mmCIF file of C-alpha atoms and ligand atoms in Angstrom:
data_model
loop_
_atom_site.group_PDB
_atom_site.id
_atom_site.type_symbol
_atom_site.label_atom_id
_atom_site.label_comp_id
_atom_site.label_asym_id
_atom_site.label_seq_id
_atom_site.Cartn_x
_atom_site.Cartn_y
_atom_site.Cartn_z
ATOM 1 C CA UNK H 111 -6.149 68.865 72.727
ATOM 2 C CA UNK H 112 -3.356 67.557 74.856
ATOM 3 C CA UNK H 113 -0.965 69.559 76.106
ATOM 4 C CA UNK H 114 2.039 68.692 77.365
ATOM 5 C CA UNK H 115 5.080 71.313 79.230
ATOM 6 C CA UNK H 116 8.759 69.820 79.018
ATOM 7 C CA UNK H 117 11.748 70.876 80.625
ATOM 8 C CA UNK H 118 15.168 69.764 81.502
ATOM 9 C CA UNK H 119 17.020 70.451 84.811
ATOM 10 C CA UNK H 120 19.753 70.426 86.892
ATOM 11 C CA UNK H 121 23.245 69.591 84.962
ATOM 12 C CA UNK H 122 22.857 68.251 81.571
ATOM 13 C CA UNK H 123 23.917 64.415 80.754
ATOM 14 C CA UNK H 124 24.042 62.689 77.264
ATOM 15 C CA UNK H 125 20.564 61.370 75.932
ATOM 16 C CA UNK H 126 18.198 64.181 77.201
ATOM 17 C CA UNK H 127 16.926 64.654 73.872
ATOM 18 C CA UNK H 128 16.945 61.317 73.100
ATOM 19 C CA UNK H 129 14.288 60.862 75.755
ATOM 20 C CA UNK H 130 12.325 63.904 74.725
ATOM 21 C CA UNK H 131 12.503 62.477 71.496
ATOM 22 C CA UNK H 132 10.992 59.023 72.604
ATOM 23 C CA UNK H 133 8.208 60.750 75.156
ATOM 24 C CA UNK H 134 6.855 63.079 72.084
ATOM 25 C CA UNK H 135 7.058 59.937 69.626
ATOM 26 C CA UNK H 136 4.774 58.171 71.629
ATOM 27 C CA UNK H 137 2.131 61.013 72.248
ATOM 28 C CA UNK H 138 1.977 61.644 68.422
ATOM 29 C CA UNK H 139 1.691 57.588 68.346
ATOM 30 C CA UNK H 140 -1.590 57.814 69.467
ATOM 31 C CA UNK H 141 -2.816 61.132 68.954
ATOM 32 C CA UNK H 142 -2.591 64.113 66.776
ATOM 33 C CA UNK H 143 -3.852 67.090 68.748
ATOM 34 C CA UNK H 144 -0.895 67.312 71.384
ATOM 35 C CA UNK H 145 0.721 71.013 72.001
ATOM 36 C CA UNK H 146 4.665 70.443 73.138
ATOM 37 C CA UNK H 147 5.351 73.806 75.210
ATOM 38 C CA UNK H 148 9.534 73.132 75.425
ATOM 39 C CA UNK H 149 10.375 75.567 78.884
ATOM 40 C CA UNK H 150 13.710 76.954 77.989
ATOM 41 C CA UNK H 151 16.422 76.355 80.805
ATOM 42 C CA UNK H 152 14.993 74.505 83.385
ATOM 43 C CA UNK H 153 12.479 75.552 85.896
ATOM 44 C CA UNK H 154 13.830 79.080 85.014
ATOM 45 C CA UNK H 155 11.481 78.756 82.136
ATOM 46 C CA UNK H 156 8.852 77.597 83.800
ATOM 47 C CA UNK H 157 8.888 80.541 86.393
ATOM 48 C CA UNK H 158 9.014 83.059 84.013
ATOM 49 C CA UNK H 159 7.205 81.637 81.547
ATOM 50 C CA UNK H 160 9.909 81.831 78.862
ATOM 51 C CA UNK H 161 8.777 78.736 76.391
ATOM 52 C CA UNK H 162 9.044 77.396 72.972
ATOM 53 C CA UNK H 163 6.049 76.088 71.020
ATOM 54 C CA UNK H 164 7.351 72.702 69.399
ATOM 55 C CA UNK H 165 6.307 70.235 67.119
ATOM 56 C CA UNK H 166 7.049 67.057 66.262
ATOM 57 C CA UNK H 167 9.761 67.769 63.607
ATOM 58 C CA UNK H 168 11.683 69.514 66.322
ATOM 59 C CA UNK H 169 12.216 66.229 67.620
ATOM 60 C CA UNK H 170 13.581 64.532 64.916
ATOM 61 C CA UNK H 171 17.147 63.784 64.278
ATOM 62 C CA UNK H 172 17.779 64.389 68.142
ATOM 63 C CA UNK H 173 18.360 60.461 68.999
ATOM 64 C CA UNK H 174 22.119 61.022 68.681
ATOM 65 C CA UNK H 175 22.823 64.637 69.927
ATOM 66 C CA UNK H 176 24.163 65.486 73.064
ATOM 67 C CA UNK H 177 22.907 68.036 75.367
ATOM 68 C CA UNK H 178 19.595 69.268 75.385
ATOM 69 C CA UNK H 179 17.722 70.943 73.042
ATOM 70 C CA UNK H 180 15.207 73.179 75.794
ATOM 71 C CA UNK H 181 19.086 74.180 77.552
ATOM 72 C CA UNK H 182 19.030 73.718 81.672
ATOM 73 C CA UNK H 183 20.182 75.364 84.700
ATOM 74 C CA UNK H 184 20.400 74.312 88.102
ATOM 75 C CA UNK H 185 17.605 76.054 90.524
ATOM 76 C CA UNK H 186 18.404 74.564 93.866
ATOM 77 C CA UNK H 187 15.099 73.230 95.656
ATOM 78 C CA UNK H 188 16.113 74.891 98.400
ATOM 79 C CA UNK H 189 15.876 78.121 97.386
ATOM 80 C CA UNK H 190 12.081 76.973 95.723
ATOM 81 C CA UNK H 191 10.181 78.711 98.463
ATOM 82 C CA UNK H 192 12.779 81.960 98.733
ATOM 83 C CA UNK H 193 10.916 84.771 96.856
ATOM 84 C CA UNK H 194 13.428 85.964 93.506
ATOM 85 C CA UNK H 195 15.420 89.386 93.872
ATOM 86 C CA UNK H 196 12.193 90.908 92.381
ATOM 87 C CA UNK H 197 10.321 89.799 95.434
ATOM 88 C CA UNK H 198 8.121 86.810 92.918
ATOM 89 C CA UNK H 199 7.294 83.955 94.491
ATOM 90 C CA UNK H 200 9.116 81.354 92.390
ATOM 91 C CA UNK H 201 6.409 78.268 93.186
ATOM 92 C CA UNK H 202 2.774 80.568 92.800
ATOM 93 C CA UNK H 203 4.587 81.469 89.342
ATOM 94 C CA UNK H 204 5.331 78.215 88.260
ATOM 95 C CA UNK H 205 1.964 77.295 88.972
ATOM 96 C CA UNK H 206 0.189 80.053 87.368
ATOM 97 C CA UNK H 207 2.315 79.408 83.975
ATOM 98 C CA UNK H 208 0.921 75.867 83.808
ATOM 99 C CA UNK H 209 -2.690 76.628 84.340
ATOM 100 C CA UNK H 210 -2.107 79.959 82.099
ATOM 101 C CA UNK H 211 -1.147 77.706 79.591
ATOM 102 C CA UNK H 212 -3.753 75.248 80.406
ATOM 103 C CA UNK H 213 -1.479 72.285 80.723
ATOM 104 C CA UNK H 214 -2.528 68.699 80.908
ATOM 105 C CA UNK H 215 0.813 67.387 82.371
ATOM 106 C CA UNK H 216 4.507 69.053 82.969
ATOM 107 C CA UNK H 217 7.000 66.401 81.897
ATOM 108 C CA UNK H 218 10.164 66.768 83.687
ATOM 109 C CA UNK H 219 13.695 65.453 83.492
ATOM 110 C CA UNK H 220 16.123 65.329 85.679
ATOM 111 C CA UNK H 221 18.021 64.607 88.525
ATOM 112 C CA UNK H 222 17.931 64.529 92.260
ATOM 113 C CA UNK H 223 17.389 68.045 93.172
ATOM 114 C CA UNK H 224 14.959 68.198 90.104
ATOM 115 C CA UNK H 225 12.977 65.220 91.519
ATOM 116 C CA UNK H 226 12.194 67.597 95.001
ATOM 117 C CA UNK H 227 10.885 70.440 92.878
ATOM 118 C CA UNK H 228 9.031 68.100 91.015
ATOM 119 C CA UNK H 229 7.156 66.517 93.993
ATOM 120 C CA UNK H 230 6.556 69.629 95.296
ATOM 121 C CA UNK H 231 4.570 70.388 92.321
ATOM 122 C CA UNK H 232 2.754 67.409 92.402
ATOM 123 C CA UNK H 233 2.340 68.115 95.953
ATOM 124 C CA UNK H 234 0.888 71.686 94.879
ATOM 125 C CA UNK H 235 -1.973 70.085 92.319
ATOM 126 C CA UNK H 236 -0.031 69.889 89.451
ATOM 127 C CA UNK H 237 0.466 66.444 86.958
ATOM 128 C CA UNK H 238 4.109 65.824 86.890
ATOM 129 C CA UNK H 239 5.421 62.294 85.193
ATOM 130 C CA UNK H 240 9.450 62.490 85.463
ATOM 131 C CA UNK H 241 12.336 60.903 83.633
ATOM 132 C CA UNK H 242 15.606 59.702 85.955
ATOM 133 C CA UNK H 243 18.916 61.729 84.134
ATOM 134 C CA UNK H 244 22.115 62.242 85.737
ATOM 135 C CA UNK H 245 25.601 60.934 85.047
ATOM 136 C CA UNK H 246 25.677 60.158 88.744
ATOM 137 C CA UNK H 247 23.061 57.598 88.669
ATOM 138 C CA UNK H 248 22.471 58.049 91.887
ATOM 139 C CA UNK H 249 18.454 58.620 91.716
ATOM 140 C CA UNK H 250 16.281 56.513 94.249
ATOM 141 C CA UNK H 251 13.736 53.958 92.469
ATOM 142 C CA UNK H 252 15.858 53.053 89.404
ATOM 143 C CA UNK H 253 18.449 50.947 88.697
ATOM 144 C CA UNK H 254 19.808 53.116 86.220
ATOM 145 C CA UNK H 255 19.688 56.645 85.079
ATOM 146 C CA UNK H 256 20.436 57.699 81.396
ATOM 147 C CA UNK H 257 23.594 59.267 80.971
ATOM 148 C CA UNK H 258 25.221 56.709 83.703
ATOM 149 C CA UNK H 259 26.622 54.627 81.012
ATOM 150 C CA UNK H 260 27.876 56.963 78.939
ATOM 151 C CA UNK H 261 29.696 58.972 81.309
ATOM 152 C CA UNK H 262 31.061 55.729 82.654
ATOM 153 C CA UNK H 263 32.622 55.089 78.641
ATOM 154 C CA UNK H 264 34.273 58.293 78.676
ATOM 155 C CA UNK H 265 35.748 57.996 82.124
ATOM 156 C CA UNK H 266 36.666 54.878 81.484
ATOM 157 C CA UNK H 267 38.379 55.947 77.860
ATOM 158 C CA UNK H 268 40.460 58.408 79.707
ATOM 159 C CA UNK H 269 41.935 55.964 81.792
ATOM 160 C CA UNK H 270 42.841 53.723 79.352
ATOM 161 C CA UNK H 271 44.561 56.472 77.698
ATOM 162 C CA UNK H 272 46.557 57.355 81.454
ATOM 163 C CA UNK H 273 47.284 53.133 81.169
ATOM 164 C CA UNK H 274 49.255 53.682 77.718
ATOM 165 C CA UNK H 275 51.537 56.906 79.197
ATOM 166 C CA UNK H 276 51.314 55.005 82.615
ATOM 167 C CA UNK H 277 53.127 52.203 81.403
ATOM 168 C CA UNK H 278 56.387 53.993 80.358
ATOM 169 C CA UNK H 279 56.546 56.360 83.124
ATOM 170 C CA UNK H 280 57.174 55.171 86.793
ATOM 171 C CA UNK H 281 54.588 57.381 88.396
ATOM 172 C CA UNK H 282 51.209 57.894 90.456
ATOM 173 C CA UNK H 283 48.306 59.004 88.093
ATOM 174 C CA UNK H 284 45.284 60.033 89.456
ATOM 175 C CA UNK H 285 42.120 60.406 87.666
ATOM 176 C CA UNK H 286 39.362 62.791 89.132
ATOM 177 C CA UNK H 287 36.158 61.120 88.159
ATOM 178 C CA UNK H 288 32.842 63.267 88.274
ATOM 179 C CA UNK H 289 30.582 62.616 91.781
ATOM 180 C CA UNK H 290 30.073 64.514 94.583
ATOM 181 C CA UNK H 291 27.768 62.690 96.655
ATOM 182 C CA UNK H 292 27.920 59.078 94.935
ATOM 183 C CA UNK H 293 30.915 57.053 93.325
ATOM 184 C CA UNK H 294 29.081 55.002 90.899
ATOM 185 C CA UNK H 295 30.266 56.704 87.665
ATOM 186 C CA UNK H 296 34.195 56.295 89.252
ATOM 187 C CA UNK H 297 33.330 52.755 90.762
ATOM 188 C CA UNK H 298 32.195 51.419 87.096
ATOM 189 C CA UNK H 299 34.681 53.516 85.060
ATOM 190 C CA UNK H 300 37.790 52.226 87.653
ATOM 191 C CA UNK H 301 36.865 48.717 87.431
ATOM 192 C CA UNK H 302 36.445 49.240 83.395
ATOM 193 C CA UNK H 303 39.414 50.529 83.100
ATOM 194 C CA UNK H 304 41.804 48.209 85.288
ATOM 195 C CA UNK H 305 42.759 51.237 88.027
ATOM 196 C CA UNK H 306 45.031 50.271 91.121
ATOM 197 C CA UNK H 307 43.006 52.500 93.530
ATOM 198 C CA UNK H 308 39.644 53.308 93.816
ATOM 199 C CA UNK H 309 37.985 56.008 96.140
ATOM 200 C CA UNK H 310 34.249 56.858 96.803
ATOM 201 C CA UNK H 311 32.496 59.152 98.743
ATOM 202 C CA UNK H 312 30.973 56.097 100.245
ATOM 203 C CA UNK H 313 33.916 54.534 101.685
ATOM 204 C CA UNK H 314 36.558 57.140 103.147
ATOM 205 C CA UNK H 315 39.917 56.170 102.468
ATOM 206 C CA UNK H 316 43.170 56.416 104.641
ATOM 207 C CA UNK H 317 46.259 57.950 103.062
ATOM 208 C CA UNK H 318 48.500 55.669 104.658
ATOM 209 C CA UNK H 319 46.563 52.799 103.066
ATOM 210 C CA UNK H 320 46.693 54.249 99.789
ATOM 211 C CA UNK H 321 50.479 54.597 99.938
ATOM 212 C CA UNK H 322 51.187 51.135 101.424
ATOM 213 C CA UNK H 323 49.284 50.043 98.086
ATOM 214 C CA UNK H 324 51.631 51.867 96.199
ATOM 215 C CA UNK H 325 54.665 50.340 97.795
ATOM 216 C CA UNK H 326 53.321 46.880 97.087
ATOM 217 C CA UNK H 327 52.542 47.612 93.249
ATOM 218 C CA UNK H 328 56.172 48.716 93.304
ATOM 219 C CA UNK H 329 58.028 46.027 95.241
ATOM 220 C CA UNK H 330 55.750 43.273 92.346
ATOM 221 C CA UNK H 331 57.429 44.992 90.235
ATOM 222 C CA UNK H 332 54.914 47.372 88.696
ATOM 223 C CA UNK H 333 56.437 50.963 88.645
ATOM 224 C CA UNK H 334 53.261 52.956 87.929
ATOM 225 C CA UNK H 335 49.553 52.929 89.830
ATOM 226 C CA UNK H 336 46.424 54.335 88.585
ATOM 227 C CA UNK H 337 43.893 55.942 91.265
ATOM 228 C CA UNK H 338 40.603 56.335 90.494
ATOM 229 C CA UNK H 339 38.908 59.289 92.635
ATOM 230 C CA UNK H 340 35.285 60.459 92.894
ATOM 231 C CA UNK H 341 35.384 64.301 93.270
ATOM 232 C CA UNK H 342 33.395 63.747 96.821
ATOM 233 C CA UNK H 343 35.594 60.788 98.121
ATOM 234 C CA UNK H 344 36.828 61.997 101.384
ATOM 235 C CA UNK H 345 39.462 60.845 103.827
ATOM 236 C CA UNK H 346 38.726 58.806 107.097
ATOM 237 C CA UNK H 347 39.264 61.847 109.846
ATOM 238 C CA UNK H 348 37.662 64.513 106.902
ATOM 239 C CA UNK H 349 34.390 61.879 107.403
ATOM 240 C CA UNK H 350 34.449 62.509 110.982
ATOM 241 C CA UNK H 351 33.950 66.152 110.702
ATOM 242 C CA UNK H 352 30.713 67.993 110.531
ATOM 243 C CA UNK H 353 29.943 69.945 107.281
ATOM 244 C CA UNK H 354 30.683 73.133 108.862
ATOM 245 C CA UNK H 355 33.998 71.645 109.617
ATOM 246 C CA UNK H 356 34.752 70.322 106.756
ATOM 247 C CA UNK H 357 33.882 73.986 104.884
ATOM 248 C CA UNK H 358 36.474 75.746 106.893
ATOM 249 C CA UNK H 359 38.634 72.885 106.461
ATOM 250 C CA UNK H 360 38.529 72.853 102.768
ATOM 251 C CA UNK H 361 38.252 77.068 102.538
ATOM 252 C CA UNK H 362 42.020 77.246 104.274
ATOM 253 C CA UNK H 363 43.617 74.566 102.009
ATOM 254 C CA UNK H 364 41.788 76.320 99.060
ATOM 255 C CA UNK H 365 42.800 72.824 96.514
ATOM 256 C CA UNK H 366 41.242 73.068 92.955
ATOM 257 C CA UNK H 367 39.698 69.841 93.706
ATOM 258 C CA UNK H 368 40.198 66.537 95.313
ATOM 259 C CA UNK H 369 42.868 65.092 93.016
ATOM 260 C CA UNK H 370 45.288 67.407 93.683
ATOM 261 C CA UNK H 371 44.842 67.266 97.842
ATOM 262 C CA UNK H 372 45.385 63.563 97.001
ATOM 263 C CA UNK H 373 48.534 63.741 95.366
ATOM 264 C CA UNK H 374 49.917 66.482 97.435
ATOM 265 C CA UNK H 375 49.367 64.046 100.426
ATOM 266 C CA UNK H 376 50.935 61.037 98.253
ATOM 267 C CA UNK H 377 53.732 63.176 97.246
ATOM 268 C CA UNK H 378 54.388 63.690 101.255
ATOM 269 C CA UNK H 379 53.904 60.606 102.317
ATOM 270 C CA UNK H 380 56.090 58.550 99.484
ATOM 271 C CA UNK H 381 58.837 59.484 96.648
ATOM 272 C CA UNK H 382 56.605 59.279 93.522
ATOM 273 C CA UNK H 383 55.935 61.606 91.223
ATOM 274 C CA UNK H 384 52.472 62.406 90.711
ATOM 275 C CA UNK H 385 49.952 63.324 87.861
ATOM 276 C CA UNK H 386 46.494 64.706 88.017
ATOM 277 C CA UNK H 387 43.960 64.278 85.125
ATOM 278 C CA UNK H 388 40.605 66.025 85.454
ATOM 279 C CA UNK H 389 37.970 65.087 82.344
ATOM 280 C CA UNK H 390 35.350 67.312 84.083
ATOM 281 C CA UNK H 391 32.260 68.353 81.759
ATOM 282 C CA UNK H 392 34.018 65.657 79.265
ATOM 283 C CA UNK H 393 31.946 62.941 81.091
ATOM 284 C CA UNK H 394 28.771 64.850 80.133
ATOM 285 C CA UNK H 395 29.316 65.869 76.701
ATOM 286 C CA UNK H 396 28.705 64.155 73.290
ATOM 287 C CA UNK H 397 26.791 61.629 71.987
ATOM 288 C CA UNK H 398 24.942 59.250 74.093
ATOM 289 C CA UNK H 399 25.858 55.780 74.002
ATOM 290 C CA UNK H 400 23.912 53.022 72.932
ATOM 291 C CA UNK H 401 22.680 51.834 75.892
ATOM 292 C CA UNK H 402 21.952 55.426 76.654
ATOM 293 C CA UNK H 403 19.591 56.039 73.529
ATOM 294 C CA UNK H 404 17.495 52.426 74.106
ATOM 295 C CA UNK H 405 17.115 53.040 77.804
ATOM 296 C CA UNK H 406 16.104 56.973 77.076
ATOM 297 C CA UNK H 407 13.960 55.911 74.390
ATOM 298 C CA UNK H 408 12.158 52.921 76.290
ATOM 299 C CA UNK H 409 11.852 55.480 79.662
ATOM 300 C CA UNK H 410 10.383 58.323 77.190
ATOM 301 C CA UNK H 411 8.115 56.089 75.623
ATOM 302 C CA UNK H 412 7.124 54.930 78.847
ATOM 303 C CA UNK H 413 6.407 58.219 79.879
ATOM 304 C CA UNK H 414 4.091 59.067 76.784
ATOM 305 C CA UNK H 415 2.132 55.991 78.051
ATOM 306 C CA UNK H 416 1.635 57.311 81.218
ATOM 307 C CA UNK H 417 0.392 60.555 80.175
ATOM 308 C CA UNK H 418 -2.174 58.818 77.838
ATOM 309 C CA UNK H 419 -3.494 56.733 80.373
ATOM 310 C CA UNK H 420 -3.377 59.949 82.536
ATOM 311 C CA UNK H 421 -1.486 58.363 85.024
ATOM 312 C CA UNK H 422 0.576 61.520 86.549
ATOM 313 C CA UNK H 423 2.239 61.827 89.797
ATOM 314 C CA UNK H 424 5.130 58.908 88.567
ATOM 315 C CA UNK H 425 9.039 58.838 87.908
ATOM 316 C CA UNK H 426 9.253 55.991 84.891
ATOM 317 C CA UNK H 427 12.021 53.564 85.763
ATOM 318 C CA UNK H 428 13.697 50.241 84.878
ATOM 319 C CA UNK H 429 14.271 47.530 87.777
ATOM 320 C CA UNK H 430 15.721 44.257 86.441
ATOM 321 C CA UNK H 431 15.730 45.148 83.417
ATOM 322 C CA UNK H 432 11.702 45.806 82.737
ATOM 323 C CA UNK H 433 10.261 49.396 82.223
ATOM 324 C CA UNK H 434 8.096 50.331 85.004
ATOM 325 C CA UNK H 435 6.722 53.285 86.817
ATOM 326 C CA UNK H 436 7.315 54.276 91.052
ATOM 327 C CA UNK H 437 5.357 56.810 93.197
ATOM 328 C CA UNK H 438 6.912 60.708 92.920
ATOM 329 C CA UNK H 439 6.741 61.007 96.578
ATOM 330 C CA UNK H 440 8.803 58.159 97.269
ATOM 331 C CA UNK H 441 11.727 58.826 95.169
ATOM 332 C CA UNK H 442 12.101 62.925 96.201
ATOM 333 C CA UNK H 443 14.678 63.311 98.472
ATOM 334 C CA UNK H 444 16.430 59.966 98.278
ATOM 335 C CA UNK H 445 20.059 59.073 96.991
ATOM 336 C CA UNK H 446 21.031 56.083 95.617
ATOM 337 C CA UNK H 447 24.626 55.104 97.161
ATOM 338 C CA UNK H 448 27.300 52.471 96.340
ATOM 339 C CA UNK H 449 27.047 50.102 99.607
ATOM 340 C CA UNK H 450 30.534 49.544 100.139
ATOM 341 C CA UNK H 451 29.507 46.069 101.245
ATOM 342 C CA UNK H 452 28.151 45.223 97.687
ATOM 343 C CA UNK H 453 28.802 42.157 95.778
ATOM 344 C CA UNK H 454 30.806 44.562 93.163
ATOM 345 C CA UNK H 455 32.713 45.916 95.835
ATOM 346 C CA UNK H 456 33.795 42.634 96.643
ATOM 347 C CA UNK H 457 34.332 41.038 93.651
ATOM 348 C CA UNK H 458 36.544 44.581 93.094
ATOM 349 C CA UNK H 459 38.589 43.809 95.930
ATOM 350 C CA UNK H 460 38.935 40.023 94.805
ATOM 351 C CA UNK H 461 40.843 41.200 91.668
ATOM 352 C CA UNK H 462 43.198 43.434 93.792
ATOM 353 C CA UNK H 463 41.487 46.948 93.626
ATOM 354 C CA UNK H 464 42.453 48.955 96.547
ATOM 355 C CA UNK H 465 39.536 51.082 97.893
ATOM 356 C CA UNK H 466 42.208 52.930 100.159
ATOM 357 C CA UNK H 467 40.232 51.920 103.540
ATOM 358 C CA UNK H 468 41.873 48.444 104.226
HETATM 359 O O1 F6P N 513 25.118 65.876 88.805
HETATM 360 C C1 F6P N 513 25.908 65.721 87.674
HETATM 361 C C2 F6P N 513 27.270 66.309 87.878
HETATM 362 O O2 F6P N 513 27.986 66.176 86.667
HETATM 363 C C3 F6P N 513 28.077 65.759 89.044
HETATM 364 O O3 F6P N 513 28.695 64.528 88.773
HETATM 365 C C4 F6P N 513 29.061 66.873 89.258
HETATM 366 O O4 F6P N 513 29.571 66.823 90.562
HETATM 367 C C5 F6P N 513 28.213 68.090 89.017
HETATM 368 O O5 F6P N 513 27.178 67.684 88.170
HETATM 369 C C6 F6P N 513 28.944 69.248 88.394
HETATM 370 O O6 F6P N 513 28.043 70.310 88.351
HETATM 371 P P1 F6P N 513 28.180 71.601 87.448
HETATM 372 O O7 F6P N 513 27.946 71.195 86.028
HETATM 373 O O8 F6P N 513 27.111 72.499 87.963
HETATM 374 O O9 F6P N 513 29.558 72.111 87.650
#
C-alpha cells in the first residue's frame, strides 16, 4: 500500500488542484493500492490531525477549478517551534500524525514560508516532495511557479480596463498589484498592459522622479499615466530605514495600502487628480490559465514520479523549460527577486517605462 498525505499552504493561487489532480493521476498510473489522506487547511491539518480520506474520483473534474479543494491557511514557520495556546508542540504533532497514519511520503504545496516548514520536516525524518505555488513567483529553484501566470492575466486585464477610462479622463491611475516582497506579478502585468510607471519592491522609487514622468507624458501630449505598483514597492529614504523604522513609520501614517500613500504624495507634489484601483484577492481567484493547468499538471506528474521512484526530500521544478527536480534544503529560505539590472528591466526602460528611480 502506498500512502500518500497532501496538503496545501500558505495563500491559495489558481491551479492547486490542478496539480493535485496531476500528482494523484500519476500514482494511480502505476499503481492501484495508494491511500490519498487530503490534510484539511494547511499544516493546521496536519497538526491536529484533521484529514480527509480521498480517492481518485475526488480528483476528477478539478483541472479547471480555482482554489483548493483540501482549503489552506497560513501557519508562519516562525511560530513552527512555539508550543500552541494548549501548550502542544506543533512539530512532535505533525510528526506523530504521519507515522500514526503510517505515511510513505507528505506531498506539500506551497509557497515560500511553506517550503521552511517543509524542510524542517525533511530535516526531522520525514519524506517530503513539494510543488512551487504562489502568485508571487518568487520561489528559489524554479523559473516559474503555478499561479504566476494567471495572476499576471488578471492584473494585467484590470489595467487594460483603467487604459479604456484612462483615455477620456486626464488623470493619474494607479494600480496596486499584489507583492510584498517581490514585483514579478506587477513587473509582467505592467509591461502586459502598456503602464507609464512601474514600481517594485526591488527598485525603490523617488517621488520626484515619478512626478517629473508625469509632467513629460503631459507636455507629449498624453493627459493621463498609468502606474503600476507592487504592494511592497517602497520609496528611496523608506529603503534606508530599518524594519523597526519603517513599522513606526507606516503605524503613524496608518494608509490602507501603498497606492493610496502614492497618490497622496502625487497629489502634493503635482495638480492631477488621482485614482486608486486595488484587484486584491482578484489576482488569486478563478480559473487557472492555460499555462497554469500544463505547468501544474507536468510539476504534479513529476511529483508522482518522484514518489514512485521513492525519491523524497525534492521541490519538482521547471528550468528552461524542462521538468526537473532540486534539493529541499537548498530552496528553504530563499526568494527569488526581480534584479533590477535584468535584461527585462532594460528592455522595459527601452520602450519608455518609468521605474520611478531614474
Ligand atoms: O503570497 C501570495 C500573496 O497573494 C501575496 O502576493 C500577497 O501579498 C499576500 O499573499 C496576501 O496575503 P493574504 O491572502 O494572507 O492577505
Amino acid at each position: 500500500m502506498l500512502r500518500i498525505g497532501m496538503l496545501t499552504s500558505g495563500g491559495d493561487c489558481q491551479a492547486l488542484n490542478a496539480a493535485m489532480r496531476g500528482v494523484v493521476k500519476g500514482l494511480f498510473s502505476e499503481r492501484d493500492d495508494v491511500e490519498i489522506y487530503g490534510f484539511q487547511e494547511g499544516y493546521k491539518g496536519l497538526i491536529y490531525s484533521n484529514f480527509k480520506m480521498l480517492t481518485s474520483r475526488d480528483f476528477s473534474g478539478i483541472l479547471t477549478v480555482g482554489g483548493t479543494i483540501l482549503g489552506t491557511s497560513r501557519q508562519p514557520f516562525k511560530l513552527m517551534r512555539v508550543p500552541d495556546e494548549n501548550g502542544l508542540d506543533k512539530v512532535e504533532a505533525m510528526k506523530h500524525t504521519y507515522h500514526k497514519l503510517n505515511l510513505n511520503c507528505l506531498v506539500v504545496l506551497g509557497g515560500n514560508g511553506t517550503h521552511k516548514t517543509a524542510n524542517m520536516l525533511r530535516e526531522e525524518g520525514l519524506n517530503v516532495i513539494t510543488l512551487p505555488k504562489t502568485i508571487d513567483n518568487d520561489l528559489w529553484g524554479t523559473d516559474m511557479t503555478f499561479g504566476f501566470q494567471s495572476a499576471v492575466d488578471i492584473a494585467t486585464d484590470t489595467i487594460d480596463r483603467i487604459h479604456t477610462t484612462a483615455t477620456s479622463h486626464s488623470r493619474v491611475f494607479i494600480v496596486e498589484v499584489m507583492g510584498h516582497k517581490v514585483g514579478w506579478v506587477t513587473l509582467h502585468a505592467g509591461i502586459a498592459g502598456g503602464a507609464d510607471i512601474i514600481l517594485l519592491p526591488e527598485i525603490p522609487y523617488d517621488i520626484n522622479t515619478i512626478v517629473k514622468a508625469i509632467e513629460r507624458r503631459k507636455k507629449a501630449g498624453k493627459l493621463f499615466t498609468i502606474i503600476a505598483v507592487a504592494e511592497g514597492a517602497i520609496s528611496k529614504s523608506d529603503a534606508k530605514l530599518s524594519k523597526k523604522e519603517l513599522k513606526e513609520k507606516q503605524a503613524k501614517k496608518n494608509y490602507p495600502s501603498v497606492a493610496y500613500e502614492l497618490a497622496e504624495k502625487i497629489q502634493k507634489k503635482s495638480n492631477q487628480e488621482v485614482r486608486i484601483t486595488v484587484p486584491g484577492h482578484t489576482q488569486r481567484g478563478g480559473s487557472p490559465c492555460p499555462y497554469d493547468r500544463v505547468l501544474a499538471t507536468r510539476l504534479g506528474a513529476a511529483a508522482a514520479n518522484l514518489i514512485l521512484q521513492e525519491k523524497y526530500g525534492y521541490m519538482v521544478a521547471i528550468k528552461n523549460g524542462e521538468i526537473t527536480k532540486v534539493p529541499l534544503k537548498e530552496v528553504a529560505g530563499k526568494l527569488k527577486f526581480v534584479d533590477p539590472k535584468s535584461d527585462i528591466i532594460r528592455e522595459a526602460r527601452m520602450t519608455g517605462i518609468s521605474f520611478g528611480n531614474e
